[in-house]
Amino acid sequence: MKTLLLGANGQLGRSLIEDGGLAARGELVAASRDGRCYDNLLIETADLSAPDSLSALLNRVRPDVIVNAAAYTAVDRAEQEEALATRVNGEAVGVLGRWAAARGTLVIHYSTDYVFDGTATAPYPVDAPTAPLGAYGRSKLAGERALRDSGATHFIFRTAWVYAPHGHNFLRTMLRVGAERDELRVVADQLGAPTSTALIMAGTLAALDAWQTADTGQRRALVGTHHLVASGHTSWHGFAGAIFAGAVERGLIARAPHVAAIDTSDYPTPAQRPAWSVLDNAGFQRSFGYALGDWQTGLNDVLDALSRQRA
C-alpha cells in the first residue's frame, strides 16, 4: 500500500509520521506546502491553495490511499480570507476526490465540529443538520460536500479541539502563558471534547485496518462520515484547569495560575464559535471496534509525553 500524506507539517500530519503507523503499512510519501518536513528534510510539495497543481503530484506518486491532514485552520482570519479558505478546504478536496474516484484510491479527510451551529444540547450525531456559523466552517463543509460528490471511496473524520505535544494549540498556549501570569481568563460557556492527535491517529489506523481487511460489502458499510473525537466533554475553562493541575503534578510548571471563568461575550473574536461542540462518537466505535477514550486520558498521555521530553 502506498500512502500519500498531505499536511506533513501540521499537528496531525507530524503525529502520523512520528508514530510510524502509516509507514508500517507500506510506502509513505509525505508532502507539505513548501516541500519541507518539520525536521527540515525535503519532501513532496502539495499546495492546496493552488488546487490545479495537485494532479501532477498525484499522477507522479499514484497513491493507493490519500490522507489529507492539510487544511486552512485560521478560524478568525478566514472571515477576511474566505475565498482562500474555501480553495484549501473545499476546492482542493474536490480535486483529490475526483482523481481518487477515477483510480479506486481511498481518501481519508478530516473535518470539524464547526460545520454545526452549536445550538444543540446533546452530542451531534453524524447525520445532524449542518449550519456553519462562519467562513471556516463553511469552507470545511464545502470540502465534505466536494468529496462526497466526487464519487471517491472515502472516510470523512470530523474532529474537534485538537491538540498535541507539538505545534500551535490551546494546551501549549496555556502552558506558556500559565508560566508567565498569576491569573488567566478562559471561556467557560463553550463545550467540547479536547482530542489529542494521538487519538485521531490511532482511530485513523484502526479504520484503515478495518477497511483493508473487509470484503466489498463490508467496505461499503464502513466508508462515509464518522465522528473521531475523545469521549466526554468539558469547557475551555475546565480544560485549562485540568492542564494546569496535570502540569504542576509533573513539574512542567512551578505553580498553577488562577483561572477565572468568563463568557464568550467577554472575549469577542472576529469569528463566532459554536457553544456546543460535542460530537457523538458511538458510531465510530461500533463500526471499527475501537474505543475512543475520555478526553482526560488523552490529556494525561500528552502531558506525560511532554514530561518525558524534558527528562
XYZ file of C-alpha atoms in Angstrom:
311
model
C 0.000 0.000 0.000
C 1.347 3.414 -0.975
C 0.003 6.300 1.100
C 0.283 9.990 0.275
C 0.100 12.152 3.397
C -0.762 15.803 2.797
C -0.088 18.353 5.531
C 3.013 16.716 6.952
C 3.951 19.801 8.998
C 0.645 20.184 10.815
C -0.155 18.839 14.260
C -1.828 15.707 12.938
C 0.494 15.193 9.988
C 3.522 15.249 12.249
C 1.902 12.773 14.634
C 1.083 10.434 11.749
C 4.726 10.496 10.639
C 6.373 10.233 14.052
C 4.232 7.321 15.172
C 5.268 5.270 12.160
C 1.893 3.582 11.846
C 1.271 4.607 8.245
C 4.817 3.773 7.206
C 4.469 0.327 8.793
C 1.555 -0.409 6.450
C 3.523 0.246 3.270
C 5.296 3.078 1.483
C 4.587 6.534 2.930
C 5.063 9.641 0.792
C 4.792 12.871 2.787
C 4.016 16.285 1.344
C 3.785 19.837 2.656
C 3.011 23.237 1.195
C 6.684 24.266 0.931
C 8.203 20.842 0.267
C 9.947 20.631 3.626
C 9.127 18.494 6.635
C 9.043 19.713 10.248
C 12.564 18.264 10.656
C 13.696 20.261 7.579
C 14.015 17.211 5.331
C 12.936 17.690 1.726
C 9.609 16.041 0.901
C 6.983 16.392 -1.825
C 5.278 19.746 -2.409
C 1.479 19.950 -2.232
C -0.032 23.440 -2.123
C -3.771 23.102 -1.581
C -4.209 26.835 -2.156
C -3.436 26.028 -5.807
C -5.805 23.081 -6.442
C -4.905 22.792 -10.140
C -1.314 21.946 -9.159
C -2.276 18.775 -7.276
C -2.917 16.477 -10.233
C 0.754 16.469 -11.243
C 1.766 15.232 -7.794
C -0.998 12.637 -7.716
C -0.093 11.337 -11.186
C 3.553 11.022 -10.209
C 3.016 9.350 -6.814
C -0.094 7.312 -7.762
C -1.086 6.524 -4.163
C -3.450 3.760 -3.067
C -4.547 5.914 -0.111
C -4.599 9.707 0.248
C -4.584 11.020 3.824
C -5.462 14.720 3.764
C -4.267 16.252 7.021
C -3.735 19.637 5.347
C -6.174 22.472 5.985
C -6.647 26.205 6.338
C -7.278 26.469 10.103
C -7.023 30.205 10.883
C -10.618 30.486 12.104
C -10.663 34.250 12.683
C -8.600 35.206 9.625
C -10.935 33.128 7.464
C -13.591 35.814 7.955
C -11.436 38.054 5.725
C -9.962 35.250 3.591
C -12.956 33.039 2.874
C -12.019 32.566 -0.770
C -8.587 31.253 0.208
C -10.032 29.072 2.963
C -12.528 27.609 0.512
C -9.831 26.851 -2.079
C -7.796 24.935 0.509
C -10.587 23.282 2.483
C -13.123 22.883 -0.312
C -11.936 23.052 -3.912
C -8.664 21.180 -3.332
C -10.520 18.358 -1.605
C -12.725 18.040 -4.667
C -9.626 17.695 -6.865
C -8.312 14.916 -4.618
C -11.670 13.182 -4.680
C -12.116 13.282 -8.444
C -8.601 11.937 -9.034
C -9.189 9.181 -6.477
C -12.596 8.245 -7.901
C -11.098 7.612 -11.322
C -8.452 5.267 -9.916
C -10.101 3.468 -6.997
C -7.998 5.291 -4.400
C -9.237 5.686 -0.827
C -9.343 9.252 0.535
C -9.134 9.920 4.284
C -10.115 13.510 5.057
C -10.535 15.407 8.329
C -13.350 17.834 9.040
C -14.565 19.735 12.077
C -17.251 20.465 14.648
C -17.530 23.923 13.046
C -19.881 22.504 10.413
C -22.569 22.665 13.157
C -24.081 25.799 14.686
C -23.501 24.777 18.314
C -27.099 25.204 19.454
C -27.633 21.539 20.373
C -27.813 20.234 23.937
C -26.929 16.601 23.162
C -23.957 15.208 21.217
C -24.337 15.802 17.480
C -24.980 12.599 15.503
C -23.232 12.247 12.156
C -26.429 12.976 10.222
C -27.415 16.093 12.191
C -28.210 19.136 10.010
C -25.150 21.259 9.294
C -25.252 25.046 9.685
C -21.801 26.659 9.962
C -21.593 29.954 11.812
C -18.629 31.357 9.914
C -16.263 31.201 6.965
C -14.037 28.443 8.342
C -16.992 26.149 8.969
C -18.423 26.908 5.539
C -15.101 26.083 3.884
C -14.834 22.753 5.714
C -18.411 21.863 4.849
C -17.617 22.663 1.206
C -14.793 20.100 1.410
C -17.097 17.446 2.830
C -19.602 18.019 0.023
C -16.938 18.078 -2.683
C -15.505 14.763 -1.511
C -18.922 13.102 -1.334
C -19.892 14.459 -4.751
C -16.628 13.241 -6.309
C -17.682 9.616 -6.051
C -14.409 8.626 -4.361
C -14.299 5.930 -1.712
C -13.698 7.996 1.380
C -13.660 8.477 5.109
C -14.557 11.901 6.473
C -13.498 12.086 10.104
C -14.937 15.077 11.956
C -12.896 16.006 14.987
C -12.693 18.920 17.446
C -10.492 20.836 19.887
C -7.343 19.200 18.519
C -4.051 19.445 20.389
C -0.648 17.722 20.545
C 2.702 17.961 22.343
C 3.901 19.978 19.319
C 2.552 22.751 17.124
C 0.231 25.648 17.900
C -2.668 24.630 20.132
C -4.563 25.515 23.296
C -2.569 23.233 25.591
C 0.800 24.612 24.578
C -0.508 28.173 24.787
C -1.815 27.555 28.311
C 1.497 26.094 29.457
C 3.383 29.083 28.056
C 1.177 31.874 29.397
C 0.438 29.999 32.623
C 4.113 30.041 33.473
C 4.181 33.817 32.982
C 0.980 35.024 34.659
C -0.748 34.722 38.005
C -4.254 34.781 36.535
C -5.864 33.842 33.231
C -9.389 34.440 31.925
C -10.762 31.490 29.965
C -14.142 30.984 28.293
C -16.439 28.666 30.241
C -19.587 28.612 28.076
C -18.175 26.756 25.068
C -18.247 22.963 25.490
C -16.446 20.246 23.573
C -14.169 17.212 23.774
C -10.434 18.023 23.711
C -8.982 15.475 21.297
C -5.298 14.649 21.001
C -3.682 13.908 17.663
C -2.604 10.583 19.156
C -6.251 9.542 19.441
C -7.062 10.759 15.929
C -4.041 8.901 14.586
C -4.925 5.668 16.392
C -8.539 5.907 15.245
C -7.449 6.547 11.663
C -5.211 3.481 11.663
C -7.972 1.351 13.179
C -10.375 2.466 10.444
C -7.798 1.878 7.720
C -7.046 -1.613 9.017
C -10.755 -2.437 9.168
C -11.240 -1.217 5.606
C -8.271 -3.201 4.284
C -9.459 -6.480 5.818
C -13.147 -6.053 4.913
C -14.805 -7.560 1.886
C -16.528 -5.379 -0.707
C -19.896 -5.347 1.037
C -18.369 -4.579 4.415
C -16.330 -1.746 2.933
C -19.453 -0.049 1.631
C -20.872 -0.114 5.162
C -17.702 1.315 6.708
C -16.937 4.271 4.453
C -18.553 7.672 4.840
C -18.605 10.247 7.623
C -17.680 9.476 11.229
C -17.028 11.486 14.387
C -13.481 10.835 15.582
C -13.278 12.660 18.908
C -12.484 11.840 22.511
C -15.336 10.786 24.787
C -16.836 13.055 27.429
C -16.752 16.836 27.309
C -15.654 19.928 29.194
C -15.346 23.685 28.691
C -12.242 25.590 27.668
C -12.116 26.735 31.291
C -12.309 23.141 32.525
C -9.686 22.051 30.034
C -7.334 24.813 31.186
C -7.758 23.832 34.828
C -7.017 20.196 34.031
C -3.941 21.194 32.030
C -2.508 23.207 34.893
C -3.262 20.570 37.520
C -1.537 17.894 35.453
C 1.370 20.148 34.541
C 2.097 21.032 38.171
C 1.908 17.370 39.142
C 4.553 16.531 36.529
C 6.770 19.525 37.238
C 6.138 21.107 33.851
C 5.261 24.409 35.563
C 6.100 25.538 39.095
C 2.597 26.591 40.083
C -0.868 26.840 38.584
C -2.258 30.311 37.869
C -5.766 31.212 38.933
C -8.128 30.511 36.044
C -11.123 32.860 36.016
C -14.234 31.725 34.150
C -15.625 34.180 31.585
C -18.406 34.109 28.993
C -17.874 34.167 25.242
C -19.260 37.709 25.228
C -16.327 38.771 27.431
C -13.837 37.592 24.788
C -15.082 38.796 21.380
C -13.432 37.344 18.273
C -13.961 38.015 14.542
C -15.423 34.521 14.049
C -18.321 33.148 16.067
C -17.534 29.845 17.792
C -20.066 27.039 18.364
C -21.163 26.980 22.011
C -21.742 23.225 21.874
C -19.095 21.227 20.005
C -19.801 17.786 21.446
C -19.918 15.118 18.710
C -21.452 11.668 19.116
C -18.627 9.174 18.547
C -20.587 5.983 19.269
C -20.945 5.165 15.579
C -17.196 5.240 15.046
C -16.632 2.905 17.978
C -19.267 0.450 16.720
C -18.075 0.500 13.120
C -14.396 -0.045 13.798
C -14.413 -1.784 17.179
C -12.098 0.876 18.546
C -12.746 2.575 21.883
C -12.333 6.350 21.908
C -11.139 7.135 25.427
C -12.113 10.014 27.671
C -10.542 13.402 26.959
C -8.825 13.357 30.357
C -6.946 10.173 29.446
C -5.675 11.829 26.278
C -4.580 14.890 28.226
C -2.631 12.765 30.704
C -0.893 10.977 27.842
C 0.157 14.250 26.198
C 1.408 15.718 29.482
C 3.343 12.510 30.113
C 4.930 12.860 26.657
C 5.948 16.462 27.415
C 7.383 15.339 30.736
C 9.491 12.671 29.015
C 10.768 15.251 26.533
C 12.047 17.385 29.393
C 13.621 14.495 31.292
